[in-house]
Amino acid sequence: MGKRAGKPDSGGLAREAHIVAHCIRKGGGYSYAELVDRISLMPEVCDRLGVHPDAPPDPSTFYHSFDRYAMYIWRALLRISAQQHPQSGCVALDSTFFEREQASQHYLQRCGRSVKRVKVTTLTDTESLAVLDVHCCIEREHDTKAGPRVVRRNADDLRAVAADNGFQDWNSEYEIAALGIEYLVHYRGSSMMATANNALIRSKGYTQRCMSETSYSTVKRTQDSALRSRFWYRQFREIVLLFALNNISTSQSIVS
């Protein structure tokens, strides 16, 4: 795709300009048309983005750039935003759901949409509450499958992972232990082994796992968390962008 998001023969805006524009759009809950109107009223932002206030880009320019920018770009933004926070190496592994905004039943039947929620698995630093990584799926992938996948991608930066019993699986435990990471996972049941394990992990900081729920609550309360995009891959990118914006806003509050 190169450094430009527009067509080669028309120049186009720089990649970072599109990323900033999408941050403004999602942070304010604007439509693409409202985004263009909003940017045109901010001369300083126009100057930084290379946009002329009297001749702003067409809304479709930003709509299509969201298509062209693959998930790795939004993951990179999430990673950079998380690096603005101090990293403890101790993270909480947890899952939540985001509602897909529903159109009329007639529209849903025509497009064949039946999934109402997107499942999201995250790694959250238990001290800074920064979200390090996100995994999205629409087919209800089990926690024992999604969890290790997220941990593997970030293994070099982790010392301990705390997770509830939904992530408890012997294969997952062996896999994560092989990465040199302490896995503080809550065991099901009340057997002697489960009771001993649960008491041990609580003494090692398992209770900090609830920090991920605090992060979810903050994102859904302060950001426009509705998933309005029609296509699932665009909704995945919206979710990653939501957590990146939350990391940025919390890092700014720490600095100030």
Tab-separated table of C-alpha atoms in Angstrom:
chain	number	residue	atom	x	y	z
A	1	MET	CA	0.000	0.000	0.000
A	2	GLY	CA	2.972	2.326	0.547
A	3	LYS	CA	3.038	5.522	2.569
A	4	ARG	CA	-0.051	6.984	0.942
A	5	ALA	CA	-3.648	5.877	1.363
A	6	GLY	CA	-5.028	7.635	-1.713
A	7	LYS	CA	-4.724	6.501	-5.302
A	8	PRO	CA	-1.167	6.823	-6.679
A	9	ASP	CA	-2.197	9.233	-9.421
A	10	SER	CA	-4.065	11.522	-7.014
A	11	GLY	CA	-1.569	11.694	-4.178
A	12	GLY	CA	-3.824	11.352	-1.161
A	13	LEU	CA	-3.228	11.944	2.516
A	14	ALA	CA	-0.338	10.427	4.423
A	15	ARG	CA	-1.018	7.235	6.337
A	16	GLU	CA	-0.679	8.920	9.730
A	17	ALA	CA	-3.264	11.523	8.691
A	18	HIS	CA	-5.825	8.800	8.062
A	19	ILE	CA	-5.024	7.093	11.363
A	20	VAL	CA	-5.465	10.350	13.296
A	21	ALA	CA	-8.719	11.029	11.445
A	22	HIS	CA	-10.092	7.612	12.393
A	23	CYS	CA	-9.089	8.220	16.014
A	24	ILE	CA	-11.072	11.475	15.954
A	25	ARG	CA	-14.018	9.715	14.324
A	26	LYS	CA	-14.194	6.828	16.767
A	27	GLY	CA	-13.362	8.910	19.817
A	28	GLY	CA	-16.174	11.341	19.081
A	29	GLY	CA	-18.636	8.809	17.701
A	30	TYR	CA	-18.918	10.643	14.372
A	31	SER	CA	-20.085	9.295	11.052
A	32	TYR	CA	-17.714	9.750	8.109
A	33	ALA	CA	-19.651	12.803	6.911
A	34	GLU	CA	-19.590	14.302	10.411
A	35	LEU	CA	-15.858	13.591	10.620
A	36	VAL	CA	-15.148	15.702	7.531
A	37	ASP	CA	-17.292	18.550	8.891
A	38	ARG	CA	-15.574	18.319	12.263
A	39	ILE	CA	-12.057	18.364	10.826
A	40	SER	CA	-12.836	21.345	8.583
A	41	LEU	CA	-13.711	23.347	11.724
A	42	MET	CA	-10.311	22.663	13.323
A	43	PRO	CA	-7.633	24.685	11.461
A	44	GLU	CA	-4.748	23.365	13.568
A	45	VAL	CA	-5.770	19.766	12.943
A	46	CYS	CA	-6.165	20.471	9.222
A	47	ASP	CA	-2.665	21.909	9.151
A	48	ARG	CA	-1.219	18.831	10.861
A	49	LEU	CA	-3.098	16.437	8.591
A	50	GLY	CA	-2.329	18.321	5.395
A	51	VAL	CA	-6.002	19.071	4.740
A	52	HIS	CA	-7.310	22.387	3.391
A	53	PRO	CA	-10.281	23.517	5.548
A	54	ASP	CA	-12.141	24.872	2.524
A	55	ALA	CA	-11.596	21.724	0.441
A	56	PRO	CA	-11.675	18.732	2.816
A	57	PRO	CA	-11.509	15.150	1.514
A	58	ASP	CA	-14.687	13.352	0.577
A	59	PRO	CA	-16.069	11.129	3.387
A	60	SER	CA	-15.542	8.091	1.157
A	61	THR	CA	-11.778	8.764	1.312
A	62	PHE	CA	-11.725	7.901	5.005
A	63	TYR	CA	-14.255	5.098	4.603
A	64	HIS	CA	-12.092	3.294	2.057
A	65	SER	CA	-8.857	3.898	3.960
A	66	PHE	CA	-10.363	1.991	6.896
A	67	ASP	CA	-10.768	-0.919	4.468
A	68	ARG	CA	-7.244	-0.671	3.070
A	69	TYR	CA	-5.447	-0.515	6.399
A	70	ALA	CA	-5.005	-4.127	7.489
A	71	MET	CA	-5.372	-5.292	11.074
A	72	TYR	CA	-1.610	-5.251	11.701
A	73	ILE	CA	-1.624	-1.449	11.416
A	74	TRP	CA	-4.283	-1.103	14.114
A	75	ARG	CA	-2.488	-3.659	16.279
A	76	ALA	CA	0.677	-1.589	15.911
A	77	LEU	CA	-1.257	1.481	17.069
A	78	LEU	CA	-2.558	-0.494	20.063
A	79	ARG	CA	0.952	-1.678	20.911
A	80	ILE	CA	2.441	1.816	20.685
A	81	SER	CA	-0.360	3.229	22.843
A	82	ALA	CA	0.276	0.523	25.467
A	83	GLN	CA	3.995	1.342	25.506
A	84	GLN	CA	3.148	4.819	26.792
A	85	HIS	CA	2.311	3.103	30.103
A	86	PRO	CA	4.728	1.421	32.523
A	87	GLN	CA	4.811	-2.335	31.883
A	88	SER	CA	4.774	-4.644	34.912
A	89	GLY	CA	4.892	-7.931	33.010
A	90	CYS	CA	1.892	-9.179	35.004
A	91	VAL	CA	-1.301	-9.269	32.961
A	92	ALA	CA	-4.924	-10.340	33.229
A	93	LEU	CA	-6.377	-12.574	30.528
A	94	ASP	CA	-10.115	-12.125	30.149
A	95	SER	CA	-12.982	-11.944	27.652
A	96	THR	CA	-15.904	-9.618	27.081
A	97	PHE	CA	-18.538	-8.971	24.422
A	98	PHE	CA	-19.327	-5.987	22.218
A	99	GLU	CA	-22.805	-5.588	20.785
A	100	ARG	CA	-23.169	-5.257	17.022
A	101	GLU	CA	-25.557	-2.422	16.257
A	102	GLN	CA	-28.667	-3.976	14.762
A	103	ALA	CA	-30.572	-2.714	11.758
A	104	SER	CA	-34.143	-3.706	10.942
A	105	GLN	CA	-35.093	-7.386	10.921
A	106	HIS	CA	-35.783	-7.097	7.193
A	107	TYR	CA	-32.196	-5.936	6.596
A	108	LEU	CA	-30.777	-8.690	8.801
A	109	GLN	CA	-32.649	-11.341	6.836
A	110	ARG	CA	-31.474	-9.931	3.511
A	111	CYS	CA	-27.798	-9.788	4.466
A	112	GLY	CA	-27.892	-13.036	6.434
A	113	ARG	CA	-26.533	-11.508	9.641
A	114	SER	CA	-27.283	-13.596	12.715
A	115	VAL	CA	-24.363	-12.858	15.059
A	116	LYS	CA	-25.361	-10.170	17.541
A	117	ARG	CA	-22.155	-9.907	19.571
A	118	VAL	CA	-18.413	-10.006	18.984
A	119	LYS	CA	-16.308	-11.849	21.531
A	120	VAL	CA	-13.103	-10.070	22.539
A	121	THR	CA	-10.186	-11.590	24.476
A	122	THR	CA	-7.631	-9.156	25.893
A	123	LEU	CA	-4.355	-8.945	27.784
A	124	THR	CA	-4.461	-6.121	30.333
A	125	ASP	CA	-1.535	-4.950	32.457
A	126	THR	CA	-2.695	-5.299	36.061
A	127	GLU	CA	-0.878	-2.173	37.268
A	128	SER	CA	-1.299	0.387	34.480
A	129	LEU	CA	-4.577	-1.061	33.051
A	130	ALA	CA	-3.102	-0.714	29.561
A	131	VAL	CA	-4.517	-3.224	27.068
A	132	LEU	CA	-1.559	-4.913	25.369
A	133	ASP	CA	-3.321	-7.103	22.832
A	134	VAL	CA	-6.795	-7.981	21.573
A	135	HIS	CA	-8.232	-11.053	19.853
A	136	CYS	CA	-11.691	-10.848	18.245
A	137	CYS	CA	-13.984	-13.575	16.945
A	138	ILE	CA	-17.622	-13.976	15.947
A	139	GLU	CA	-17.897	-17.762	16.231
A	140	ARG	CA	-17.640	-17.998	20.022
A	141	GLU	CA	-14.134	-19.448	20.091
A	142	HIS	CA	-13.547	-21.103	23.459
A	143	ASP	CA	-11.376	-19.254	25.970
A	144	THR	CA	-8.911	-22.149	26.118
A	145	LYS	CA	-8.249	-21.654	22.386
A	146	ALA	CA	-8.165	-17.857	22.223
A	147	GLY	CA	-6.213	-17.334	25.462
A	148	PRO	CA	-2.951	-19.107	24.548
A	149	ARG	CA	-2.995	-17.452	21.129
A	150	VAL	CA	-2.957	-13.975	22.689
A	151	VAL	CA	-0.313	-14.977	25.229
A	152	ARG	CA	1.991	-16.409	22.535
A	153	ARG	CA	2.011	-13.124	20.626
A	154	ASN	CA	3.262	-11.275	23.708
A	155	ALA	CA	5.318	-13.961	25.458
A	156	ASP	CA	8.577	-11.985	25.407
A	157	ASP	CA	7.068	-9.208	27.541
A	158	LEU	CA	5.181	-11.297	30.120
A	159	ARG	CA	6.119	-12.711	33.522
A	160	ALA	CA	2.732	-13.852	34.839
A	161	VAL	CA	-0.774	-14.279	33.421
A	162	ALA	CA	-3.881	-14.366	35.654
A	163	ALA	CA	-7.052	-15.943	34.253
A	164	ASP	CA	-10.366	-17.285	35.543
A	165	ASN	CA	-11.490	-20.908	35.296
A	166	GLY	CA	-12.882	-20.397	31.794
A	167	PHE	CA	-9.256	-20.490	30.606
A	168	GLN	CA	-8.348	-23.563	32.680
A	169	ASP	CA	-7.150	-26.360	30.432
A	170	TRP	CA	-4.191	-28.689	30.866
A	171	ASN	CA	-2.960	-28.148	27.326
A	172	SER	CA	-3.084	-24.370	27.792
A	173	GLU	CA	-1.216	-24.622	31.096
A	174	TYR	CA	1.583	-26.695	29.590
A	175	GLU	CA	1.847	-24.455	26.549
A	176	ILE	CA	2.060	-21.240	28.569
A	177	ALA	CA	4.457	-22.787	31.101
A	178	ALA	CA	6.729	-23.810	28.200
A	179	LEU	CA	6.997	-20.115	27.311
A	180	GLY	CA	8.490	-19.410	30.743
A	181	ILE	CA	5.379	-17.576	31.971
A	182	GLU	CA	3.699	-18.212	35.318
A	183	TYR	CA	0.050	-19.089	34.665
A	184	LEU	CA	-2.209	-18.077	37.568
A	185	VAL	CA	-5.392	-19.817	36.479
A	186	HIS	CA	-8.317	-20.524	38.796
A	187	TYR	CA	-9.279	-24.215	39.047
A	188	ARG	CA	-12.864	-25.426	38.993
A	189	GLY	CA	-14.382	-27.509	41.776
A	190	SER	CA	-13.557	-27.962	45.455
A	191	SER	CA	-11.115	-30.858	45.360
A	192	MET	CA	-7.991	-30.722	47.486
A	193	MET	CA	-5.838	-29.951	44.441
A	194	ALA	CA	-8.154	-27.169	43.244
A	195	THR	CA	-8.377	-25.624	46.716
A	196	ALA	CA	-4.596	-25.667	47.165
A	197	ASN	CA	-3.974	-24.194	43.706
A	198	ASN	CA	-6.531	-21.417	44.178
A	199	ALA	CA	-5.073	-20.467	47.560
A	200	LEU	CA	-1.565	-20.398	46.064
A	201	ILE	CA	-2.429	-18.199	43.092
A	202	ARG	CA	-4.296	-15.733	45.320
A	203	SER	CA	-1.108	-15.248	47.305
A	204	LYS	CA	0.733	-14.542	44.033
A	205	GLY	CA	-1.600	-11.787	42.831
A	206	TYR	CA	-4.465	-13.611	41.126
A	207	THR	CA	-6.983	-11.153	42.579
A	208	GLN	CA	-5.539	-8.438	40.300
A	209	ARG	CA	-7.312	-10.217	37.426
A	210	CYS	CA	-10.368	-8.034	38.058
A	211	MET	CA	-8.386	-5.083	36.661
A	212	SER	CA	-9.318	-6.254	33.169
A	213	GLU	CA	-12.997	-5.768	34.024
A	214	THR	CA	-12.177	-2.234	35.133
A	215	SER	CA	-10.569	-1.634	31.743
A	216	TYR	CA	-13.640	-2.992	29.912
A	217	SER	CA	-15.941	-0.797	31.958
A	218	THR	CA	-13.860	2.288	31.197
A	219	VAL	CA	-13.838	1.610	27.453
A	220	LYS	CA	-17.572	0.993	27.211
A	221	ARG	CA	-18.419	3.962	29.437
A	222	THR	CA	-16.145	6.602	27.938
A	223	GLN	CA	-15.904	5.535	24.284
A	224	ASP	CA	-18.488	5.055	21.568
A	225	SER	CA	-18.460	1.250	21.806
A	226	ALA	CA	-21.258	0.580	19.301
A	227	LEU	CA	-20.076	-1.467	16.313
A	228	ARG	CA	-21.781	0.161	13.364
A	229	SER	CA	-19.729	-1.289	10.528
A	230	ARG	CA	-21.554	-3.835	8.425
A	231	PHE	CA	-18.606	-6.165	7.866
A	232	TRP	CA	-17.030	-8.184	10.651
A	233	TYR	CA	-13.418	-7.313	9.731
A	234	ARG	CA	-14.197	-3.591	10.050
A	235	GLN	CA	-15.802	-4.244	13.431
A	236	PHE	CA	-12.650	-6.030	14.598
A	237	ARG	CA	-10.614	-2.960	13.629
A	238	GLU	CA	-13.067	-0.693	15.454
A	239	ILE	CA	-12.597	-2.717	18.635
A	240	VAL	CA	-8.799	-2.543	18.459
A	241	LEU	CA	-9.059	1.205	17.825
A	242	LEU	CA	-11.329	1.575	20.874
A	243	PHE	CA	-8.748	0.012	23.189
A	244	ALA	CA	-5.925	2.037	21.617
A	245	LEU	CA	-7.878	5.251	22.250
A	246	ASN	CA	-8.469	4.197	25.844
A	247	ASN	CA	-4.728	3.584	26.315
A	248	ILE	CA	-3.980	7.021	24.883
A	249	SER	CA	-6.541	8.821	27.051
A	250	THR	CA	-5.399	7.113	30.255
A	251	SER	CA	-1.729	7.825	29.506
A	252	GLN	CA	-2.570	11.505	29.009
A	253	SER	CA	-4.395	11.618	32.341
A	254	ILE	CA	-1.346	10.101	34.051
A	255	VAL	CA	0.972	12.710	32.504
A	256	SER	CA	-1.320	15.603	33.396
